[in-house]
Coordinates of C-alpha atoms in Angstrom, one line a residue:
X1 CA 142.5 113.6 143.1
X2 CA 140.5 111.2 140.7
X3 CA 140.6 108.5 142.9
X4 CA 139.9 110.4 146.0
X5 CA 136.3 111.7 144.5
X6 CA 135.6 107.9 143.2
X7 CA 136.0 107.0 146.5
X8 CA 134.0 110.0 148.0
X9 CA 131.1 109.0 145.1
X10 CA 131.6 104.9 146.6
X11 CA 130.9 106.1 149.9
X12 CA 134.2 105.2 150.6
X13 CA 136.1 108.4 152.3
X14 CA 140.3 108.3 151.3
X15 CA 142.4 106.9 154.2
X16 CA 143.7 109.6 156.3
X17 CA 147.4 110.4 154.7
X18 CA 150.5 109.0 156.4
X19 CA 154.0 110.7 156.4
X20 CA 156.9 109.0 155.3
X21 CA 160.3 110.3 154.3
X22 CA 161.7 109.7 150.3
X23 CA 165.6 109.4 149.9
X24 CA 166.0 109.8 146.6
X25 CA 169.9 107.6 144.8
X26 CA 171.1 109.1 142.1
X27 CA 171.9 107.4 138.7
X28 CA 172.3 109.4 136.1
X29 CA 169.0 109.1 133.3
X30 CA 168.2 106.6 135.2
X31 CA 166.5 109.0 137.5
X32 CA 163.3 109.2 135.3
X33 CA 162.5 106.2 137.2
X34 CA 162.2 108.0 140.2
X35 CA 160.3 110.9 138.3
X36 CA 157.8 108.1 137.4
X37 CA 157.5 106.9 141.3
X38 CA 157.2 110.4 142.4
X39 CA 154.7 110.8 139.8
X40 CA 152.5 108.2 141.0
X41 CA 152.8 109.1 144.9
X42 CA 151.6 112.7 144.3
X43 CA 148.7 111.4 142.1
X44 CA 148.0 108.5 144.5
X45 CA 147.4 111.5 147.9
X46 CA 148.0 108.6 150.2
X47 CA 151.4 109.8 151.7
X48 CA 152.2 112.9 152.9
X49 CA 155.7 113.9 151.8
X50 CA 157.8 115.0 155.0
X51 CA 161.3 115.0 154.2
X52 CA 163.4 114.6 151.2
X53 CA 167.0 113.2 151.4
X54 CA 168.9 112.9 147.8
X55 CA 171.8 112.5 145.6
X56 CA 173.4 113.6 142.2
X57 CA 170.2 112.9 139.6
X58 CA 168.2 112.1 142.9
X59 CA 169.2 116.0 144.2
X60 CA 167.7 117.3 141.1
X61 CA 164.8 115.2 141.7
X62 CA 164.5 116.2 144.8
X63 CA 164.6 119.8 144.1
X64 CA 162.1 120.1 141.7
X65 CA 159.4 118.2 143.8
X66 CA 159.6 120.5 147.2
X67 CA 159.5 123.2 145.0
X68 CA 156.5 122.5 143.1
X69 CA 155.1 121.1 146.9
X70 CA 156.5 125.0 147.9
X71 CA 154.6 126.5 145.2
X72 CA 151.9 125.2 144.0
X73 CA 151.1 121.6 146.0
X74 CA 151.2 118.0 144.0
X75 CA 149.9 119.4 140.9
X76 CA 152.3 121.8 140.4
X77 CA 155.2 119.3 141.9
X78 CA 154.0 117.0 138.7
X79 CA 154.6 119.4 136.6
X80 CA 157.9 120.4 137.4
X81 CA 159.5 116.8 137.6
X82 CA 157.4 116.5 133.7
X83 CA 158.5 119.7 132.2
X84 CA 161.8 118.9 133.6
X85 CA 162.5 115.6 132.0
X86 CA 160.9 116.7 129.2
X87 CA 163.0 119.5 128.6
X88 CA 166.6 117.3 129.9
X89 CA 165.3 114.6 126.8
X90 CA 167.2 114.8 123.5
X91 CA 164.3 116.4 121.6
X92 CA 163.9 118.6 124.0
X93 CA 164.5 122.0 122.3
X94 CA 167.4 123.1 125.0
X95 CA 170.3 125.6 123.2
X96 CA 172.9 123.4 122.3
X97 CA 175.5 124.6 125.2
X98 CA 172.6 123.2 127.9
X99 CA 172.2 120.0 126.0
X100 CA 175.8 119.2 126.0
X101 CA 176.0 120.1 129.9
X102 CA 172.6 117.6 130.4
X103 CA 174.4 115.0 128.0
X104 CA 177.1 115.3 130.6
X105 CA 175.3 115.2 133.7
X106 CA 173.5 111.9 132.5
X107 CA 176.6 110.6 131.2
X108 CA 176.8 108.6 134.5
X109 CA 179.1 106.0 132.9
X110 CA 180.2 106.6 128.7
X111 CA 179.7 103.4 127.4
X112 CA 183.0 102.3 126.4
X113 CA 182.5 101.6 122.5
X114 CA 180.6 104.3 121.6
X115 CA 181.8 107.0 120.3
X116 CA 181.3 109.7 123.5
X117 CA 183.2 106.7 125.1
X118 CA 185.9 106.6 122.8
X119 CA 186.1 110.2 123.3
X120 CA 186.0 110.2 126.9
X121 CA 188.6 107.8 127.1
X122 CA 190.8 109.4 124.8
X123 CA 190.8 112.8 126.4
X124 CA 190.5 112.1 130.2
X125 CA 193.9 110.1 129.4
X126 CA 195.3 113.5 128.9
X127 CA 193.0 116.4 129.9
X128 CA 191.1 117.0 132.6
X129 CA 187.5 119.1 133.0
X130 CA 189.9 122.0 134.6
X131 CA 192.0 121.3 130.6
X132 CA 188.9 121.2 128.5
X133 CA 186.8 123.7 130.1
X134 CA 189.4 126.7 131.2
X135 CA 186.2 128.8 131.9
X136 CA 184.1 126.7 133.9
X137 CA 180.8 127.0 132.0
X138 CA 178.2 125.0 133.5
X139 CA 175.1 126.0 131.6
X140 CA 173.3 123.6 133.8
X141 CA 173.1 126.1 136.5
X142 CA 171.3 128.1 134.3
X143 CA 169.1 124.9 133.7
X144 CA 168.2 124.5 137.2
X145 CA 167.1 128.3 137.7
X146 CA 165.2 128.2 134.6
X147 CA 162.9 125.1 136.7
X148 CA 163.3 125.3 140.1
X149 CA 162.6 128.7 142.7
X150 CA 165.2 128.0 145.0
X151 CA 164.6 131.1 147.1
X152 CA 160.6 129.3 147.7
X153 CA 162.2 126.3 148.9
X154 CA 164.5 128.1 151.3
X155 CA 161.3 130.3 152.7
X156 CA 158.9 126.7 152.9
X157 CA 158.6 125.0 156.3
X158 CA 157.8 121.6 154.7
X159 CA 159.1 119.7 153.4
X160 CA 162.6 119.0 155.4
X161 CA 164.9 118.9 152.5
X162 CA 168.5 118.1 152.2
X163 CA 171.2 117.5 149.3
X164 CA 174.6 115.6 150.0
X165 CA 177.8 116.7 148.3
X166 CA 181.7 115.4 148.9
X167 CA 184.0 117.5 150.8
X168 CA 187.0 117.3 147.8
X169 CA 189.4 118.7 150.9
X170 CA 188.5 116.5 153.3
X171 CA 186.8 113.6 151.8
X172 CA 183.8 114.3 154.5
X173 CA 180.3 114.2 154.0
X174 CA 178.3 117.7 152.9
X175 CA 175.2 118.0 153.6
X176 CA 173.0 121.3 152.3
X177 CA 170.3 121.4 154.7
X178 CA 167.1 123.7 153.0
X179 CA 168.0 126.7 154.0
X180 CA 171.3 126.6 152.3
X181 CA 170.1 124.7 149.1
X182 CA 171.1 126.4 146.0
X183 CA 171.6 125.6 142.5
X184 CA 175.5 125.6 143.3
X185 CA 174.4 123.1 146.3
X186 CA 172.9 120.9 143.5
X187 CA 175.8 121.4 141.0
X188 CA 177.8 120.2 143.9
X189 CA 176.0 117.1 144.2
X190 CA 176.3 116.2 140.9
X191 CA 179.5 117.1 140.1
X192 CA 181.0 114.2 138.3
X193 CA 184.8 114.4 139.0
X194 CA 186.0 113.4 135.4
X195 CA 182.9 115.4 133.6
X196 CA 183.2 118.7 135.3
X197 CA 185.3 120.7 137.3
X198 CA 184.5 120.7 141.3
X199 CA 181.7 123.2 142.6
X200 CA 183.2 125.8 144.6
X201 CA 180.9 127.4 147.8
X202 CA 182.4 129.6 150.1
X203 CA 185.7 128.6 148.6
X204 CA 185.3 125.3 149.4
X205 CA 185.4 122.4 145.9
X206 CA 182.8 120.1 146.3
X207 CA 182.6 116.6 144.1
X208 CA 179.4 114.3 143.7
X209 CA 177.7 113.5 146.8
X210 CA 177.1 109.8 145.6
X211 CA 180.5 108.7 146.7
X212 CA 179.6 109.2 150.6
X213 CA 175.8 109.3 150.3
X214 CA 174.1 108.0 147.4
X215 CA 171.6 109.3 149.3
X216 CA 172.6 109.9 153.0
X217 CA 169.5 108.9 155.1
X218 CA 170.9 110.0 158.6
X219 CA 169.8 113.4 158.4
X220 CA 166.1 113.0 158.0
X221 CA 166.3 111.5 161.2
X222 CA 166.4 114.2 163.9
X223 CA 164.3 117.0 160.9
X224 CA 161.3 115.2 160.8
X225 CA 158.9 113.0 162.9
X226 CA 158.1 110.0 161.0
X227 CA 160.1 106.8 161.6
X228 CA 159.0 105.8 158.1
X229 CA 161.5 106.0 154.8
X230 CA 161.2 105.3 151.4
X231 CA 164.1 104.7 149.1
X232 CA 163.8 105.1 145.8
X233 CA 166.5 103.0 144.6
X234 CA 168.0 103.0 140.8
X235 CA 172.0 101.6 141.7
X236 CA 170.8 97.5 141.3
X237 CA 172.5 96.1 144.0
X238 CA 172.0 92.5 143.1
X239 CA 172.9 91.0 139.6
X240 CA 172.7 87.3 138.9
X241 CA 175.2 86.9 136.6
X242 CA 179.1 87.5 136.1
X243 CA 180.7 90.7 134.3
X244 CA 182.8 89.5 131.6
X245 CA 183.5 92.6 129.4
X246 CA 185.6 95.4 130.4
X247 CA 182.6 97.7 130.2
X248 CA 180.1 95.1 132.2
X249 CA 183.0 94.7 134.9
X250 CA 183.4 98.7 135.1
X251 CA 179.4 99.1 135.4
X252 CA 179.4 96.4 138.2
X253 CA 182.3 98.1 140.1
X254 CA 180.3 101.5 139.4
X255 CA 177.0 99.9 141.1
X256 CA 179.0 98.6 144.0
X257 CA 180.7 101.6 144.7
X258 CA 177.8 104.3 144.3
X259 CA 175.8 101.7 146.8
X260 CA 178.5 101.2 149.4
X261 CA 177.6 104.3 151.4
X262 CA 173.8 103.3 151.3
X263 CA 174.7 99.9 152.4
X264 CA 176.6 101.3 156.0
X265 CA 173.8 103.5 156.3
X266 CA 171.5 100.7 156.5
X267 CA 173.7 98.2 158.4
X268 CA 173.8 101.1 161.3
X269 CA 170.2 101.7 160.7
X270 CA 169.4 97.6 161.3
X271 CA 172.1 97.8 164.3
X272 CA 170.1 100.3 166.4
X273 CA 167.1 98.8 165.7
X274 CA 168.2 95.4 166.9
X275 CA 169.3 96.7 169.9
X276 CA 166.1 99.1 170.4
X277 CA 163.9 95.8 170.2
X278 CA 166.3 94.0 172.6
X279 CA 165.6 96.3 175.1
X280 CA 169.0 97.9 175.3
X281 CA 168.2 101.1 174.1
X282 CA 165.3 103.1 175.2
X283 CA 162.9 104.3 172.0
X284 CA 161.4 107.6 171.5
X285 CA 161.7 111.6 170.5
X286 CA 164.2 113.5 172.4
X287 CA 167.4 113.2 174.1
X288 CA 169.2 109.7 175.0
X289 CA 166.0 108.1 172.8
X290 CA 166.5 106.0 169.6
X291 CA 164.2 106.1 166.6
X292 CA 163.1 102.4 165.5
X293 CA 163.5 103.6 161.3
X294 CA 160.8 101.5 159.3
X295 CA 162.7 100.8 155.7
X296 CA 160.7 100.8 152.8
X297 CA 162.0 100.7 149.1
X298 CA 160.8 100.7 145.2
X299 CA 163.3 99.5 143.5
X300 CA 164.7 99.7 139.5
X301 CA 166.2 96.3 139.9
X302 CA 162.7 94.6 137.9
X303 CA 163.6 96.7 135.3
X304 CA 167.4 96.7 135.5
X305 CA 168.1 93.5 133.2
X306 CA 167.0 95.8 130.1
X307 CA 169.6 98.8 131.8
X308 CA 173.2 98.9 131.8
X309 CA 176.0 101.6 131.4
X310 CA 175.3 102.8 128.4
X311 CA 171.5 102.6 128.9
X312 CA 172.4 105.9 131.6
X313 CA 173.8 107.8 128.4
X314 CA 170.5 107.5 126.9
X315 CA 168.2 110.7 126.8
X316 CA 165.5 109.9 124.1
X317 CA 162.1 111.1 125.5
X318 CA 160.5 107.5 124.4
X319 CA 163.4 106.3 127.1
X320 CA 163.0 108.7 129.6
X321 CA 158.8 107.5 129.3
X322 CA 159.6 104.6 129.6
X323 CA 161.4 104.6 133.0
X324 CA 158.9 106.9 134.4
X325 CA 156.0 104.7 133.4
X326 CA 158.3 101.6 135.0
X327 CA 158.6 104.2 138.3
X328 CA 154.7 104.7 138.1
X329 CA 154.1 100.9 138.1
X330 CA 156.3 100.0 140.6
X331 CA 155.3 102.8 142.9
X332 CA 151.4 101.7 142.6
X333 CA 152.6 97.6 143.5
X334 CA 154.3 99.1 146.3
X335 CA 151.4 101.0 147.6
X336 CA 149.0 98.4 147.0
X337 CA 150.7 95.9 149.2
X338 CA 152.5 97.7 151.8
X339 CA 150.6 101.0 152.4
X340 CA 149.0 98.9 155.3
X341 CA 152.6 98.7 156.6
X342 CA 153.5 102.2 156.3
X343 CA 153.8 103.4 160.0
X344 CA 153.3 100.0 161.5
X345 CA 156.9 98.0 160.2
X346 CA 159.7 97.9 158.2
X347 CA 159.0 96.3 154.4
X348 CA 162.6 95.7 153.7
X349 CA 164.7 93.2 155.4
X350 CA 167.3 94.7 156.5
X351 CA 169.1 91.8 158.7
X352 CA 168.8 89.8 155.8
X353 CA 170.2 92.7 153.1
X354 CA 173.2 93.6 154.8
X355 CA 174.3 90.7 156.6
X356 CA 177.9 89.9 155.9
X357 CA 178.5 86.3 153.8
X358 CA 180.1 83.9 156.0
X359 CA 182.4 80.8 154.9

């Protein structure tokens, strides 16, 4: 807004906003780093928000922003994501039930010498959630009503907004489209297998959706009319250096793994655009077309040398500020360079990125 009338008093009208799509990884407090590039976009007014794909902390995320863009517009979104993270920080004044289920929930990986991860070890050895919870409290629920209208989001035409969840029967994707979003759909997606017990809908247990989607970029692409996405990525995939600890080896296995489903999505996503520029599949909207998907990504890898599993455990409001100024940054480089590029081309590299290592 501030920019947009310095502009206006400059002579200098705002560029005309362009759509893009966000899919949103999740990663446990690590997520404030997307709070802080979602932060900056909805300040910024240069992209117009059309879909929202996401994932475990990136579902929450992307929960609270279509419904503050459902209610209120990019103020309100702001303020939601802010009172949010406030609120989920360690001095946040929650009862103590709802802090423990938000220590949990952020509890992405117990850092193994610590005393929660001493714990953790200890019991999960012997009990599981179904053991140490026999009533299934999940104050987070609560949580999520408390923040987010889910009925507004449901009743909103825009944006497109969906939340992916693991099929514990079938070991199939889930994906909660916006009319059936719920607080239960966003449980589900951040249901943590060894942390709490699986999220029953329609009788059906459902475990974190990062394990097939972390998030699932697929079905933005037939919701929404933009061949632009934006990843908001907080799983480093690259890390220059060799685990030698059990709990570095464990993190690195954990980053792998919650990026493997991300990786196919893009390696099919580079595929059909190869073959679309080859000429050997016809490009356009409708059926027996192919979309030409233009990747774009702000990343947590500049900051990710300071971050490691135990940094994911950590819910201090000065750390939770910290990512989210890191997110702000990162999203304003981004736009400064590439928001020429946003509906013209791809940013990302995408041969290069998931181009098998050849000996």
């Amino acid at each position: 807004m501030i920019k947009s009338l310095v502009r206006a008093l400059r002579g200098n009208p705002a560029p005309k906003p362009k759509r893009i799509d966000l899919a949103l990884q999740g990663g446990g407090a690590h997520g404030a780093f997307t709070w802080g590039v979602l932060d900056h976009i909805l300040e910024d007014g240069r992209l117009e928000i059309e879909g929202i794909t996401g994932a475990s902390a990136g579902a929450i995320n992307a929960v609270l922003l279509a419904d503050g863009l459902a209610r209120g517009g990019r103020e309100e979104a702001r303020k939601r994501l802010a009172d949010f993270w406030r609120a989920a920080s360690l001095g946040g004044g929650l009862p103590d039930v709802q802090r423990k289920a938000i220590d949990r929930l952020f509890s992405f990986l117990p850092l193994e010498d610590s005393p929660m991860g001493i714990w953790f070890k200890a019991v999960s050895q012997y009990l599981s959630p179904y053991d140490f919870n026999p009533l299934n409290i999940n104050p987070l629920k609560d949580l999520l009503r408390r923040f987010v209208d889910f009925d507004a989001i449901r009743k909103s035409e825009t944006p497109q907004l969906f939340i992916t969840a693991t099929n514990v029967h079938t070991g199939r994707l889930r994906i909660f489209s916006r009319d059936k979003i719920s607080a239960d759909a966003v449980l589900a997606s951040a249901c943590l297998p060894l942390l709490f017990r699986a999220v029953e809908i329609d009788g059906v247990p459902y475990w974190d959706g990062g394990y097939l989607g972390n998030p699932s970029i697929f079905p933005l692409f037939g919701k929404t009319q933009t061949e632009d996405v934006l990843l908001i990525q907080i799983n480093p995939l690259a890390r220059h250096s060799t685990p030698h600890s059990s709990q570095d080896i464990v993190n690195r296995l954990n980053e792998i793994t919650f990026n493997s489903p991300l990786m196919g999505e893009l390696r099919a996503i580079e595929f059909v655009m190869r073959l679309i520029d080859e000429g050997k599949l016809p490009r356009g909207l409708g059926l027996g077309k192919y979309r030409r998907i233009n990747m774009h990504r702000i990343a947590l890898d500049g900051s990710a040398k300071l971050l490691n599993a135990g940094s994911k455990l950590n819910t201090d409001y000065d750390f939770f500020e910290m990512l989210r100024n890191n997110g702000r940054r990162a999203a304003r480089r981004f736009l400064d360079a590439h928001f020429a590029d946003i509906g013209v081309r791809g940013t990302v590299d995408l041969r290069a990125e998931v181009g098998a290592e050849w000996a």
